[in-house]
Amino acid sequence: MSDTIHLKAADGTEAALALAGAEPVSWRVGGTEYLWNGDPEHWNRHAPWLFPVVGASVGGVVRVEGRTYPMAQHGFARDLPFAVVERADDAVTLRLTETSETLAHYPFRFRLDVTARVRPAGLDFAVVVHNPGDTALPYGLGFHPAFPWPFAGGTRAADGGYAVEFEQAERAGVPEVGPGGLLLREERPIHLDGTTLPLDPALFTEALVFRDALSRTMRFTGPGGRAIRMAVEDFPHLAVWTKPTAPFLSLEAWTGHADWAGFSGELAERDAQRLLAPGATAHHGIRLDLEG
């Protein structure tokens, strides 16, 4: 079997997912690519899934019942092979479960299913987290897609005509991000024009993290009215990120976030970490649309 699954909708919209990480690596509408190409000069990923943590952990470890376990930023799911569960021309379900490798970092049984479905000018994801174990499952889940910037003409300059539009007016301040990607209690002011964040590469010394966001949708808008819209279901935290010289923009959706600097508690006590009861299942969703 190929390491990449290709999907196609009736109108010709195409998507591709790598079995590694269940990561979307292509989304083509009308023959044009709208996912970042993964150029390693800037960022060697496209749209990774983050699990079982989002962001960095203090000291690069998590604690469970007094023991420490190594945990990479954003967890391990993005680097592990998923298995194909179901397949159709326009959809696929991919699955990751615990292994001896994951148990060395995260001592829990789990099942993570990612279902992708391509449709005219759109791409949907249904993500299911299931706890088959007999203890509560602490988890964080995130989606980290990046899109070409620019994608509709113009430039990345501050006056290049690009913006992120939120569904609701968000706080005009975001947490500072400290060394190692940890969150600080100090806030950084940002300029929001109502619900609109005008884009300027100079904004992005670190990610802009909108904790407990009011919005359930974000639109990455370009010149001429074209936009990439991302709608989320049960992802309360949103983020916008790029590197100052990189030709992409990432719209992110998270259930949790990085540790606060100085945190020393258990994984289950991590701020915004979910706790899934034994035998329980949680559902999360993402919908991407090309508009204009």
Tab-separated table of C-alpha atoms in Angstrom, residues 39-290:
chain	number	residue	atom	x	y	z
A	39	ASP	CA	9.569	23.032	2.250
A	40	PRO	CA	12.136	22.134	4.954
A	41	GLU	CA	13.904	25.461	4.464
A	42	HIS	CA	10.995	26.995	6.389
A	43	TRP	CA	8.877	24.217	7.986
A	44	ASN	CA	8.914	20.562	6.986
A	45	ARG	CA	5.283	19.820	7.848
A	46	HIS	CA	1.953	20.508	6.157
A	47	ALA	CA	-0.961	20.060	8.570
A	48	PRO	CA	-0.037	17.833	11.518
A	49	TRP	CA	-2.350	16.445	14.180
A	50	LEU	CA	-1.172	17.128	17.725
A	51	PHE	CA	-1.723	14.426	20.372
A	52	PRO	CA	-1.635	13.627	23.302
A	53	VAL	CA	-0.447	17.124	24.230
A	54	VAL	CA	-0.569	20.475	22.504
A	55	GLY	CA	2.513	22.637	22.786
A	56	ALA	CA	5.579	22.315	24.959
A	57	SER	CA	5.881	20.621	28.349
A	58	VAL	CA	8.108	21.973	31.124
A	59	GLY	CA	11.438	20.172	30.895
A	60	GLY	CA	10.225	18.140	27.932
A	61	VAL	CA	8.468	15.701	30.273
A	62	VAL	CA	5.017	14.929	31.652
A	63	ARG	CA	4.230	13.423	35.050
A	64	VAL	CA	1.823	10.574	35.681
A	65	GLU	CA	1.382	9.229	39.222
A	66	GLY	CA	4.725	10.677	40.250
A	67	ARG	CA	6.726	9.233	37.359
A	68	THR	CA	8.178	11.355	34.568
A	69	TYR	CA	7.856	10.482	30.892
A	70	PRO	CA	9.599	12.225	27.965
A	71	MET	CA	7.163	14.165	25.811
A	72	ALA	CA	8.038	16.086	22.651
A	73	GLN	CA	6.376	19.376	21.800
A	74	HIS	CA	2.919	18.632	20.376
A	75	GLY	CA	3.173	14.958	21.339
A	76	PHE	CA	3.989	11.948	19.197
A	77	ALA	CA	0.996	11.199	16.946
A	78	ARG	CA	2.292	13.390	14.105
A	79	ASP	CA	5.341	11.128	13.708
A	80	LEU	CA	3.734	7.677	13.955
A	81	PRO	CA	2.113	5.480	11.271
A	82	PHE	CA	-1.681	5.267	11.285
A	83	ALA	CA	-3.578	2.242	9.975
A	84	VAL	CA	-6.321	2.411	7.343
A	85	VAL	CA	-9.689	1.449	8.846
A	86	GLU	CA	-12.083	2.422	6.032
A	87	ARG	CA	-11.544	3.757	2.537
A	88	ALA	CA	-13.707	5.281	-0.223
A	89	ASP	CA	-12.948	7.447	-3.255
A	90	ASP	CA	-13.655	10.627	-1.303
A	91	ALA	CA	-12.973	9.587	2.304
A	92	VAL	CA	-10.657	7.622	4.560
A	93	THR	CA	-10.491	6.747	8.259
A	94	LEU	CA	-7.039	6.328	9.801
A	95	ARG	CA	-6.324	4.982	13.290
A	96	LEU	CA	-3.575	5.146	15.902
A	97	THR	CA	-3.567	3.044	19.087
A	98	GLU	CA	-1.099	2.580	21.904
A	99	THR	CA	2.087	0.596	21.341
A	100	SER	CA	5.104	-0.215	23.457
A	101	GLU	CA	6.674	2.898	21.935
A	102	THR	CA	3.833	5.224	22.963
A	103	LEU	CA	3.522	3.665	26.428
A	104	ALA	CA	7.111	4.719	27.139
A	105	HIS	CA	5.984	8.344	26.747
A	106	TYR	CA	2.308	8.185	27.685
A	107	PRO	CA	1.244	5.280	29.927
A	108	PHE	CA	-2.321	5.024	28.677
A	109	ARG	CA	-4.350	2.943	26.270
A	110	PHE	CA	-6.092	5.054	23.621
A	111	ARG	CA	-7.640	5.016	20.182
A	112	LEU	CA	-7.331	8.031	17.889
A	113	ASP	CA	-9.355	7.965	14.658
A	114	VAL	CA	-9.063	10.644	11.963
A	115	THR	CA	-11.656	10.592	9.182
A	116	ALA	CA	-11.014	12.889	6.208
A	117	ARG	CA	-13.627	13.576	3.548
A	118	VAL	CA	-13.051	15.737	0.487
A	119	ARG	CA	-15.988	17.581	-1.098
A	120	PRO	CA	-16.423	20.362	-3.651
A	121	ALA	CA	-14.026	23.162	-2.629
A	122	GLY	CA	-13.809	21.683	0.865
A	123	LEU	CA	-12.162	19.200	3.185
A	124	ASP	CA	-13.688	17.883	6.428
A	125	PHE	CA	-12.166	16.044	9.381
A	126	ALA	CA	-13.915	14.100	12.119
A	127	VAL	CA	-11.605	13.117	14.958
A	128	VAL	CA	-12.590	10.579	17.594
A	129	VAL	CA	-10.652	9.958	20.808
A	130	HIS	CA	-11.661	6.794	22.675
A	131	ASN	CA	-10.509	5.582	26.073
A	132	PRO	CA	-10.483	1.755	26.176
A	133	GLY	CA	-8.667	1.732	29.503
A	134	ASP	CA	-9.891	1.567	33.075
A	135	THR	CA	-8.484	4.921	34.223
A	136	ALA	CA	-9.215	8.470	33.059
A	137	LEU	CA	-7.350	9.457	29.876
A	138	PRO	CA	-5.737	12.935	29.996
A	139	TYR	CA	-5.297	14.209	26.467
A	140	GLY	CA	-4.801	17.259	24.324
A	141	LEU	CA	-5.667	17.391	20.622
A	142	GLY	CA	-4.804	19.961	17.997
A	143	PHE	CA	-4.817	20.594	14.251
A	144	HIS	CA	-1.956	22.643	12.792
A	145	PRO	CA	-2.575	23.244	9.057
A	146	ALA	CA	-0.493	25.738	7.114
A	147	PHE	CA	-1.525	27.508	3.924
A	148	PRO	CA	0.525	29.373	1.320
A	149	TRP	CA	0.892	33.072	2.047
A	150	PRO	CA	0.285	34.617	-0.421
A	151	PHE	CA	-2.302	32.278	-1.958
A	152	ALA	CA	-4.311	34.771	-4.026
A	153	GLY	CA	-1.812	37.260	-5.408
A	154	GLY	CA	-0.404	40.212	-3.528
A	155	THR	CA	2.498	39.896	-1.105
A	156	ARG	CA	3.251	39.043	2.524
A	157	ALA	CA	3.952	42.695	3.293
A	158	ALA	CA	1.872	44.519	5.893
A	159	ASP	CA	-0.012	46.210	3.054
A	160	GLY	CA	-0.302	43.018	0.985
A	161	GLY	CA	-4.049	42.664	1.480
A	162	TYR	CA	-4.089	39.602	3.776
A	163	ALA	CA	-5.890	39.252	7.096
A	164	VAL	CA	-7.433	36.755	9.489
A	165	GLU	CA	-11.105	37.395	10.167
A	166	PHE	CA	-12.609	35.942	13.330
A	167	GLU	CA	-16.268	35.107	13.758
A	168	GLN	CA	-16.385	37.170	16.972
A	169	ALA	CA	-14.280	40.010	18.358
A	170	GLU	CA	-11.426	38.366	20.262
A	171	ARG	CA	-9.276	39.747	23.070
A	172	ALA	CA	-6.688	42.253	21.867
A	173	GLY	CA	-4.035	40.543	23.958
A	174	VAL	CA	-2.386	37.127	23.819
A	175	PRO	CA	-0.008	35.345	26.219
A	176	GLU	CA	3.667	35.968	25.721
A	177	VAL	CA	5.557	32.843	24.687
A	178	GLY	CA	8.752	32.255	26.617
A	179	PRO	CA	11.847	30.097	26.123
A	180	GLY	CA	11.082	26.564	25.015
A	181	GLY	CA	7.604	27.494	23.829
A	182	LEU	CA	6.125	27.775	27.343
A	183	LEU	CA	3.342	30.271	27.982
A	184	LEU	CA	3.951	33.277	30.227
A	185	ARG	CA	1.352	35.080	32.327
A	186	GLU	CA	2.299	38.411	30.752
A	187	GLU	CA	0.122	39.484	27.825
A	188	ARG	CA	1.241	40.900	24.531
A	189	PRO	CA	-1.106	43.495	22.980
A	190	ILE	CA	-2.098	42.981	19.360
A	191	HIS	CA	-4.063	45.188	16.994
A	192	LEU	CA	-7.501	43.916	16.037
A	193	ASP	CA	-9.726	45.961	13.756
A	194	GLY	CA	-13.021	44.707	15.128
A	195	THR	CA	-13.002	41.030	14.188
A	196	THR	CA	-10.091	41.422	11.756
A	197	LEU	CA	-6.403	40.812	12.388
A	198	PRO	CA	-4.432	42.570	9.608
A	199	LEU	CA	-1.472	40.364	8.746
A	200	ASP	CA	2.093	41.577	8.961
A	201	PRO	CA	5.096	39.212	9.141
A	202	ALA	CA	6.466	41.356	11.978
A	203	LEU	CA	3.637	40.087	14.219
A	204	PHE	CA	5.068	36.606	14.379
A	205	THR	CA	7.940	36.441	16.795
A	206	GLU	CA	5.873	33.558	18.257
A	207	ALA	CA	2.391	32.136	17.815
A	208	LEU	CA	-0.626	34.296	18.624
A	209	VAL	CA	-2.639	32.153	21.048
A	210	PHE	CA	-6.322	32.956	21.577
A	211	ARG	CA	-7.222	30.999	24.712
A	212	ASP	CA	-10.927	30.283	25.205
A	213	ALA	CA	-11.701	31.977	21.900
A	214	LEU	CA	-15.233	33.192	21.244
A	215	SER	CA	-14.985	32.333	17.554
A	216	ARG	CA	-15.717	28.950	16.015
A	217	THR	CA	-14.494	30.051	12.580
A	218	MET	CA	-11.462	31.860	11.189
A	219	ARG	CA	-11.059	33.125	7.617
A	220	PHE	CA	-7.637	33.663	6.040
A	221	THR	CA	-8.534	36.337	3.495
A	222	GLY	CA	-6.592	37.542	0.488
A	223	PRO	CA	-6.948	40.135	-2.257
A	224	GLY	CA	-9.980	39.905	-4.493
A	225	GLY	CA	-12.242	38.282	-1.917
A	226	ARG	CA	-10.689	34.802	-1.925
A	227	ALA	CA	-10.505	33.171	1.508
A	228	ILE	CA	-9.689	29.920	3.279
A	229	ARG	CA	-12.259	29.325	5.999
A	230	MET	CA	-11.670	26.999	8.933
A	231	ALA	CA	-14.599	26.053	11.181
A	232	VAL	CA	-13.998	24.050	14.354
A	233	GLU	CA	-16.046	21.834	16.651
A	234	ASP	CA	-14.944	21.341	20.273
A	235	PHE	CA	-11.611	23.106	19.897
A	236	PRO	CA	-11.871	26.020	22.360
A	237	HIS	CA	-8.429	27.534	21.714
A	238	LEU	CA	-7.248	29.038	18.426
A	239	ALA	CA	-3.838	30.187	17.242
A	240	VAL	CA	-2.246	31.932	14.272
A	241	TRP	CA	1.415	31.310	13.497
A	242	THR	CA	4.162	31.628	10.942
A	243	LYS	CA	7.844	32.482	10.871
A	244	PRO	CA	8.795	36.056	9.946
A	245	THR	CA	10.304	35.072	6.572
A	246	ALA	CA	8.297	31.922	5.769
A	247	PRO	CA	5.728	31.975	2.918
A	248	PHE	CA	2.914	30.285	4.837
A	249	LEU	CA	0.343	30.988	7.539
A	250	SER	CA	-0.938	28.428	10.018
A	251	LEU	CA	-4.441	28.557	11.504
A	252	GLU	CA	-4.520	26.263	14.525
A	253	ALA	CA	-7.283	24.687	16.608
A	254	TRP	CA	-6.524	23.181	20.016
A	255	THR	CA	-8.277	21.550	22.959
A	256	GLY	CA	-5.305	22.414	25.182
A	257	HIS	CA	-2.120	24.438	25.010
A	258	ALA	CA	1.499	24.553	26.153
A	259	ASP	CA	2.403	24.449	29.819
A	260	TRP	CA	2.636	27.683	31.723
A	261	ALA	CA	6.248	28.388	32.664
A	262	GLY	CA	6.918	26.956	36.116
A	263	PHE	CA	4.195	24.296	36.011
A	264	SER	CA	5.202	21.212	38.004
A	265	GLY	CA	1.984	19.228	38.305
A	266	GLU	CA	0.706	15.984	36.859
A	267	LEU	CA	-0.376	15.630	33.226
A	268	ALA	CA	-4.007	15.425	34.362
A	269	GLU	CA	-3.559	18.797	36.125
A	270	ARG	CA	-2.174	20.560	33.055
A	271	ASP	CA	-4.202	23.655	32.203
A	272	ALA	CA	-6.924	22.829	29.642
A	273	GLN	CA	-5.972	19.151	29.409
A	274	ARG	CA	-9.038	16.962	28.768
A	275	LEU	CA	-9.912	14.009	31.021
A	276	LEU	CA	-11.809	11.243	29.225
A	277	ALA	CA	-13.550	8.720	31.464
A	278	PRO	CA	-12.928	4.973	31.047
A	279	GLY	CA	-14.902	3.660	28.082
A	280	ALA	CA	-15.830	7.177	26.932
A	281	THR	CA	-15.458	8.716	23.482
A	282	ALA	CA	-14.899	12.357	22.478
A	283	HIS	CA	-15.669	13.885	19.079
A	284	HIS	CA	-13.936	16.862	17.463
A	285	GLY	CA	-14.354	18.375	14.004
A	286	ILE	CA	-12.664	20.627	11.437
A	287	ARG	CA	-14.143	21.967	8.207
A	288	LEU	CA	-12.027	23.712	5.544
A	289	ASP	CA	-13.624	25.686	2.707
A	290	LEU	CA	-12.202	27.715	-0.153
